[in-house]
Short mmCIF file of C-alpha atoms and ligand atoms in Angstrom, two decimals:
data_model
loop_
_atom_site.label_atom_id
_atom_site.label_comp_id
_atom_site.label_asym_id
_atom_site.label_seq_id
_atom_site.Cartn_x
_atom_site.Cartn_y
_atom_site.Cartn_z
CA MET M 1 0.10 0.01 -0.23
CA LEU M 2 1.25 3.61 -0.61
CA ILE M 3 1.49 5.64 2.32
CA LYS M 4 1.91 9.35 1.32
CA ARG M 5 3.06 11.74 4.36
CA ARG M 6 1.82 15.01 3.90
CA ARG M 7 2.03 17.93 6.55
CA GLY M 8 -1.28 19.41 7.21
CA TRP M 9 -0.48 22.87 6.16
CA GLU M 10 1.21 22.61 3.11
CA LEU M 11 -1.07 20.46 1.15
CA PRO M 12 -2.04 21.36 -2.24
CA GLU M 13 -5.68 20.24 -2.12
CA SER M 14 -7.00 23.51 -0.36
CA SER M 15 -6.32 22.86 3.45
CA ALA M 16 -7.63 19.60 4.18
CA THR M 17 -5.15 16.81 5.62
CA PRO M 18 -7.58 13.45 5.28
CA GLU M 19 -8.04 12.08 8.78
CA SER M 20 -6.67 9.13 7.19
CA VAL M 21 -2.91 9.96 5.97
CA TYR M 22 -1.58 8.85 9.44
CA LEU M 23 -4.30 6.33 10.32
CA ASN M 24 -3.30 4.45 7.01
CA ARG M 25 0.36 3.96 8.55
CA ARG M 26 -1.29 2.37 11.54
CA ALA M 27 -3.76 0.50 9.43
CA VAL M 28 -1.18 -1.36 7.51
CA LEU M 29 0.62 -2.52 10.79
CA ALA M 30 -2.44 -3.58 12.30
CA GLY M 31 -3.17 -5.80 9.14
CA MET M 32 0.52 -7.18 9.31
CA GLY M 33 -0.22 -8.33 12.83
CA ILE M 34 -3.68 -9.50 11.81
CA ALA M 35 -5.30 -7.19 15.02
CA GLY M 36 -7.78 -7.20 14.63
CA ILE M 37 -29.67 5.96 -5.81
CA GLY M 38 -30.81 7.98 -2.89
CA LEU M 39 -34.32 7.86 -3.84
CA SER M 40 -36.31 11.17 -2.86
CA LEU M 41 -39.62 10.05 -2.28
CA PRO M 42 -42.34 13.10 -2.83
CA SER M 43 -43.41 12.78 0.77
CA LEU M 44 -40.00 13.23 1.79
CA ALA M 45 -39.26 16.19 -0.36
CA LEU M 46 -42.10 17.75 1.04
CA ALA M 47 -41.24 17.36 4.68
CA GLN M 48 -38.05 19.02 3.46
CA ALA M 49 -39.76 21.86 1.58
CA GLY M 50 -42.21 22.74 3.95
CA ALA M 51 -40.09 23.30 6.98
CA ALA M 52 -39.80 26.56 8.44
CA ARG M 53 -36.63 28.07 9.30
CA ASN M 54 -35.61 28.27 13.09
CA ASP M 55 -34.17 31.83 13.53
CA ARG M 56 -32.38 31.08 16.73
CA TYR M 57 -29.32 30.04 14.90
CA LYS M 58 -27.51 32.57 13.06
CA LEU M 59 -24.72 32.51 10.55
CA ASP M 60 -22.16 35.48 10.53
CA ARG M 61 -20.88 34.38 7.13
CA PRO M 62 -22.38 33.37 3.84
CA ILE M 63 -23.98 30.16 3.17
CA THR M 64 -21.75 27.70 1.14
CA PRO M 65 -22.34 27.14 -2.31
CA GLU M 66 -24.81 23.85 -2.56
CA LYS M 67 -22.31 22.84 -5.41
CA LEU M 68 -19.57 22.52 -2.91
CA SER M 69 -20.87 21.49 0.10
CA THR M 70 -22.59 18.56 -1.96
CA THR M 71 -19.33 17.47 -3.71
CA TYR M 72 -16.44 17.91 -1.38
CA ASN M 73 -17.20 15.35 1.45
CA ASN M 74 -15.92 12.76 3.85
CA PHE M 75 -17.40 9.00 4.02
CA TYR M 76 -14.97 6.76 4.38
CA GLU M 77 -17.60 4.35 3.61
CA PHE M 78 -17.35 5.39 -0.21
CA GLY M 79 -13.66 5.76 -0.12
CA ASP M 80 -10.97 7.90 1.65
CA SER M 81 -11.21 10.91 -1.16
CA LYS M 82 -13.27 13.83 -1.18
CA ASN M 83 -14.81 12.92 -4.52
CA ILE M 84 -16.85 10.17 -3.28
CA TRP M 85 -20.39 12.02 -4.31
CA SER M 86 -21.14 10.31 -7.29
CA THR M 87 -20.35 6.77 -6.01
CA ALA M 88 -22.50 7.55 -2.95
CA LYS M 89 -25.44 8.71 -5.08
CA ASP M 90 -24.96 5.66 -7.46
CA ARG M 91 -24.79 2.85 -4.51
CA LEU M 92 -26.39 4.33 -1.55
CA LYS M 93 -30.23 3.01 -1.18
CA THR M 94 -32.30 4.75 1.45
CA ARG M 95 -35.58 2.94 1.13
CA PRO M 96 -36.63 1.01 2.39
CA TRP M 97 -34.26 2.26 5.60
CA THR M 98 -35.15 1.04 8.94
CA ILE M 99 -33.70 3.19 12.04
CA LYS M 100 -33.24 0.85 15.70
CA ILE M 101 -33.29 2.64 18.95
CA GLU M 102 -32.10 -0.24 21.66
CA GLY M 103 -30.02 -0.71 24.60
CA MET M 104 -31.42 1.27 27.85
CA VAL M 105 -35.02 1.68 26.95
CA ASP M 106 -38.11 -0.09 28.32
CA LYS M 107 -39.40 -0.86 24.72
CA PRO M 108 -36.95 -1.00 21.71
CA ILE M 109 -37.94 0.50 18.62
CA GLU M 110 -38.02 -0.30 14.78
CA ILE M 111 -39.04 2.65 12.83
CA GLY M 112 -38.84 3.21 8.94
CA ILE M 113 -37.30 6.97 7.86
CA ASP M 114 -40.73 8.20 6.87
CA ASP M 115 -42.41 7.14 9.65
CA LEU M 116 -39.80 8.94 11.70
CA ILE M 117 -39.94 11.98 9.56
CA ALA M 118 -43.87 11.98 9.76
CA LYS M 119 -43.39 11.98 14.01
CA MET M 120 -40.73 14.75 14.29
CA PRO M 121 -40.94 18.33 14.36
CA MET M 122 -39.06 19.83 11.23
CA GLU M 123 -37.32 22.72 10.98
CA GLU M 124 -34.69 24.01 9.23
CA ARG M 125 -31.49 25.55 10.74
CA LEU M 126 -28.63 27.27 9.34
CA TYR M 127 -25.27 25.58 10.85
CA ARG M 128 -21.56 26.18 10.54
CA HIS M 129 -19.59 22.87 9.98
CA ARG M 130 -15.98 22.76 10.71
CA CYS M 131 -14.13 19.64 9.83
CA VAL M 132 -11.00 18.35 11.83
CA GLU M 133 -8.93 19.01 8.61
CA ALA M 134 -9.53 22.75 9.00
CA TRP M 135 -11.84 23.16 6.37
CA SER M 136 -15.52 24.63 6.82
CA MET M 137 -18.93 25.10 5.12
CA ASN M 138 -22.19 26.80 6.22
CA VAL M 139 -25.18 24.82 5.47
CA PRO M 140 -28.93 24.89 5.91
CA TYR M 141 -30.00 21.65 7.48
CA THR M 142 -33.59 20.25 7.48
CA GLY M 143 -34.28 17.86 10.24
CA PHE M 144 -35.42 17.71 14.03
CA ALA M 145 -33.91 18.22 17.49
CA LEU M 146 -32.39 15.01 18.45
CA SER M 147 -33.94 15.46 21.96
CA ALA M 148 -37.38 14.82 19.89
CA LEU M 149 -36.40 11.67 19.37
CA ILE M 150 -34.92 10.93 22.75
CA ASP M 151 -38.28 11.95 24.24
CA MET M 152 -40.09 9.55 21.67
CA ALA M 153 -37.25 6.98 22.76
CA LYS M 154 -37.48 7.09 26.45
CA PRO M 155 -34.30 6.15 27.89
CA GLN M 156 -33.67 4.65 31.34
CA SER M 157 -32.88 7.08 34.04
CA GLY M 158 -29.65 5.21 34.00
CA ALA M 159 -28.48 5.63 30.41
CA LYS M 160 -25.49 8.02 30.21
CA TYR M 161 -24.89 7.79 26.24
CA LEU M 162 -26.57 7.84 23.27
CA ILE M 163 -24.55 5.85 20.82
CA MET M 164 -25.09 5.97 17.06
CA GLN M 165 -23.92 4.11 13.94
CA THR M 166 -23.96 4.05 10.33
CA LEU M 167 -25.54 1.18 8.76
CA ALA M 168 -23.37 -1.95 8.43
CA ASP M 169 -23.44 -3.02 4.63
CA PRO M 170 -20.22 -3.60 2.71
CA ARG M 171 -22.33 -4.34 -0.63
CA MET M 172 -23.71 -0.64 -0.36
CA PHE M 173 -20.63 0.68 0.84
CA PRO M 174 -17.44 -0.52 -0.51
CA GLY M 175 -15.55 1.07 2.09
CA GLN M 176 -16.73 -1.56 4.77
CA ARG M 177 -14.85 -4.35 2.69
CA GLU M 178 -11.21 -2.32 3.75
CA PHE M 179 -11.20 -4.91 7.13
CA TYR M 180 -8.64 -2.60 9.05
CA TYR M 181 -11.11 0.08 9.57
CA PRO M 182 -13.54 -0.40 12.85
CA TRP M 183 -16.68 -0.63 10.71
CA PRO M 184 -19.62 0.51 11.59
CA TYR M 185 -18.92 3.99 12.05
CA THR M 186 -19.63 4.75 15.60
CA GLU M 187 -20.10 7.88 17.42
CA GLY M 188 -21.71 8.68 20.67
CA LEU M 189 -22.58 11.76 22.90
CA THR M 190 -23.19 12.26 26.72
CA MET M 191 -27.15 12.48 27.37
CA ALA M 192 -26.53 16.02 28.29
CA GLU M 193 -24.98 16.73 24.91
CA ALA M 194 -27.56 14.81 23.03
CA ARG M 195 -30.21 16.35 24.51
CA HIS M 196 -28.85 19.65 23.92
CA GLU M 197 -31.12 22.09 21.71
CA LEU M 198 -28.20 22.07 19.45
CA SER M 199 -27.80 18.36 18.77
CA PHE M 200 -29.92 18.19 15.41
CA ILE M 201 -30.52 15.41 12.84
CA ALA M 202 -30.40 16.40 9.75
CA THR M 203 -32.66 14.82 6.90
CA GLY M 204 -32.45 17.62 4.02
CA LEU M 205 -30.00 20.06 2.88
CA TYR M 206 -30.95 23.27 0.97
CA GLY M 207 -34.65 22.44 1.40
CA LYS M 208 -34.32 19.11 -0.27
CA PRO M 209 -33.81 15.39 0.57
CA LEU M 210 -30.03 14.85 2.12
CA PRO M 211 -28.03 13.81 -0.41
CA ALA M 212 -26.18 10.15 -0.52
CA ALA M 213 -22.96 12.16 0.25
CA ASN M 214 -24.11 14.11 2.75
CA GLY M 215 -25.14 11.16 4.76
CA ALA M 216 -28.83 10.29 3.77
CA PRO M 217 -31.06 9.65 4.69
CA LEU M 218 -30.34 10.94 8.13
CA ARG M 219 -27.36 12.19 10.33
CA LEU M 220 -26.09 13.85 13.35
CA ALA M 221 -25.35 17.85 13.39
CA THR M 222 -23.56 19.00 16.63
CA PRO M 223 -22.18 22.16 15.14
CA TRP M 224 -19.74 23.13 18.23
CA LYS M 225 -17.97 19.90 17.40
CA TYR M 226 -15.68 18.64 14.76
CA GLY M 227 -17.05 17.13 11.88
CA PHE M 228 -16.01 13.71 12.21
CA LYS M 229 -18.99 13.31 15.29
CA HIS M 230 -21.37 13.89 12.53
CA VAL M 231 -22.01 10.23 11.90
CA LYS M 232 -23.87 9.69 8.37
CA SER M 233 -26.68 7.59 7.11
CA ILE M 234 -27.69 6.03 10.74
CA SER M 235 -29.35 3.20 11.19
CA ARG M 236 -28.80 2.54 14.74
CA LEU M 237 -29.00 4.25 18.13
CA GLU M 238 -28.38 2.69 21.50
CA PHE M 239 -28.60 4.33 24.77
CA SER M 240 -25.83 2.96 27.06
CA ASP M 241 -24.36 3.66 30.44
CA LYS M 242 -20.92 2.77 29.05
CA ARG M 243 -18.59 5.52 26.79
CA PRO M 244 -18.38 4.33 23.25
CA GLN M 245 -15.44 4.09 21.69
CA THR M 246 -15.61 6.06 18.41
CA PHE M 247 -14.30 5.18 15.12
CA TRP M 248 -11.47 7.77 14.84
CA GLU M 249 -10.63 7.34 18.39
CA LYS M 250 -10.01 3.40 17.72
CA LEU M 251 -7.90 4.28 14.77
CA GLY M 252 -6.15 7.26 16.29
CA PRO M 253 -6.56 7.34 19.74
CA ASP M 254 -3.63 10.23 20.00
CA GLU M 255 -5.36 12.40 17.50
CA TYR M 256 -8.90 11.90 17.56
CA GLY M 257 -11.02 11.74 20.90
CA PHE M 258 -14.47 11.25 22.25
CA TRP M 259 -15.47 15.36 22.96
CA ALA M 260 -14.30 16.76 19.49
CA ASN M 261 -15.14 20.05 20.55
CA VAL M 262 -13.75 22.69 18.53
CA ASN M 263 -11.16 25.22 20.18
CA PRO M 264 -8.98 27.15 18.17
CA GLN M 265 -6.10 27.17 20.85
CA VAL M 266 -5.80 23.40 20.91
CA ALA M 267 -3.63 22.13 17.75
CA HIS M 268 -4.30 18.86 16.51
CA PRO M 269 -0.82 16.81 16.66
CA ARG M 270 0.06 17.51 13.13
CA TRP M 271 -1.49 21.02 11.96
CA SER M 272 -3.30 24.32 13.60
CA GLN M 273 -6.58 24.72 14.58
CA ALA M 274 -6.10 28.28 14.71
CA THR M 275 -8.02 29.26 11.17
CA GLU M 276 -10.26 27.48 8.68
CA LYS M 277 -10.76 27.60 4.83
CA PRO M 278 -14.36 27.95 4.07
CA LEU M 279 -15.25 26.02 1.42
CA GLY M 280 -15.09 27.99 -2.03
CA SER M 281 -12.82 30.70 -0.22
CA ASP M 282 -9.57 31.55 -1.03
CA GLU M 283 -8.66 33.04 2.55
CA ARG M 284 -8.62 31.41 6.01
CA ILE M 285 -10.41 33.00 8.74
CA PRO M 286 -10.21 32.47 12.54
CA THR M 287 -11.67 29.60 14.04
CA GLN M 288 -13.66 30.16 17.03
CA LEU M 289 -14.07 28.67 20.66
CA TYR M 290 -16.95 25.64 20.36
CA ASN M 291 -17.19 26.57 16.53
CA GLY M 292 -19.32 29.88 17.55
CA TYR M 293 -21.42 28.29 19.86
CA ALA M 294 -19.79 28.83 23.24
CA GLU M 295 -22.59 30.80 24.50
CA PHE M 296 -25.10 27.71 23.78
CA VAL M 297 -22.91 24.93 25.02
CA ALA M 298 -20.03 26.24 27.37
CA PRO M 299 -22.09 25.04 30.41
CA LEU M 300 -22.51 21.80 29.00
CA TYR M 301 -18.34 21.38 29.98
CA ALA M 302 -18.50 23.70 33.22
CA ASP M 303 -17.65 20.44 35.64
CA LEU M 304 -15.44 18.43 32.90
CA LYS M 305 -12.27 20.56 33.19
CA ASN M 306 -10.11 17.11 33.52
CA GLU M 307 -11.50 15.65 30.15
CA LYS M 308 -9.78 16.12 26.96
CA LEU M 309 -12.82 18.17 25.93
CA PHE M 310 -10.88 19.58 22.68
CA MET M 311 -9.44 16.39 20.83
N1 MTE P 24 -20.61 7.18 8.30
C1 MTE P 24 -19.35 8.23 8.28
N2 MTE P 24 -19.81 9.58 8.90
C2 MTE P 24 -19.03 10.32 8.73
C3 MTE P 24 -17.79 10.51 8.12
C4 MTE P 24 -17.40 9.03 7.41
O1 MTE P 24 -16.39 8.93 7.02
N3 MTE P 24 -18.48 8.19 7.58
N4 MTE P 24 -16.88 11.51 8.30
C5 MTE P 24 -17.42 12.57 9.08
C6 MTE P 24 -16.43 13.74 8.53
S1 MTE P 24 -14.79 13.57 9.07
C7 MTE P 24 -16.99 14.94 8.42
S2 MTE P 24 -16.36 16.24 8.33
C8 MTE P 24 -18.38 14.92 7.95
C9 MTE P 24 -18.27 15.29 6.75
O2 MTE P 24 -19.82 15.73 6.09
P1 MTE P 24 -20.06 16.54 4.86
O3 MTE P 24 -19.72 15.38 3.67
O4 MTE P 24 -21.44 16.64 4.87
O5 MTE P 24 -19.72 17.71 4.72
O6 MTE P 24 -19.32 13.80 8.01
C10 MTE P 24 -18.65 12.99 9.37
N5 MTE P 24 -19.61 11.67 9.25
MO1 MO P 25 -14.03 15.85 8.99
#
């Protein structure tokens, strides 16, 4: 396998340092040791188009052109390049799509995506998105507050974490045949984070059903955290009293942690996080603490000073 060593700041491809650059090396080592057509149905289209914008969440910068945010993506299930949108569009089948909610709940739930959307309070929000690789975008997501789904699921009082996973299906996701990645893609939030008003499940983008490349038919958006928390194409949620080990944490525990809150003053081991490059712009702009959402989320972390909150 070819291993490219690139430095975060000096990339030809705008500002991006693929999460995988250093990890591929680990993966090879692990391997040697043997370690271990998005269909947009009319009803769905209507649900996105009819959702009113929630003006509580404001942007201080322009919305990213749709053409860019839907063609420059991270979705390792379709490969480790940014240019996976057409493969994703061809391969990802989002109907039928069942979401399982299990673990520490009185009654596990299995629900189809259209039934779920019909039950949820749909709205549109303008959100920033800051990838740990130091590019960013600003997009209108349609969807619903994660807290609405949690209310429906009725977790037990002992639940401390919400774990979310991408569908496991190597026929649909060719990347899942790369055995050294810890599939399925797994992410998690504390219950306080998951219930926080900013935690959002997106089912649409720019008033249309979510494109395959952006994580159809539903994906997480927690805009104060680095983008790798935003698990795409979710098929399973589990309430647990144990903190999950997440996909990137398993691959590179020195570089990617559980909390992954944006902080310009805490550098990634291989590059600075002080600035970011908005998609479509030639200029870097300063990155903000909690990606500009400090007034909303700082209280979540008041008692967690000993945790590695920013990696
Ligand atoms: N299942 C899955 N979810 C994922 C990823 C992935 O590779 N697989 N990449 C993450 C990363 S690193 C980022 S930056 C965002 C990118 O979302 P976007 O393509 O909509 O910009 O998705 C996140 N969710
Ligand atoms: Mo990312």
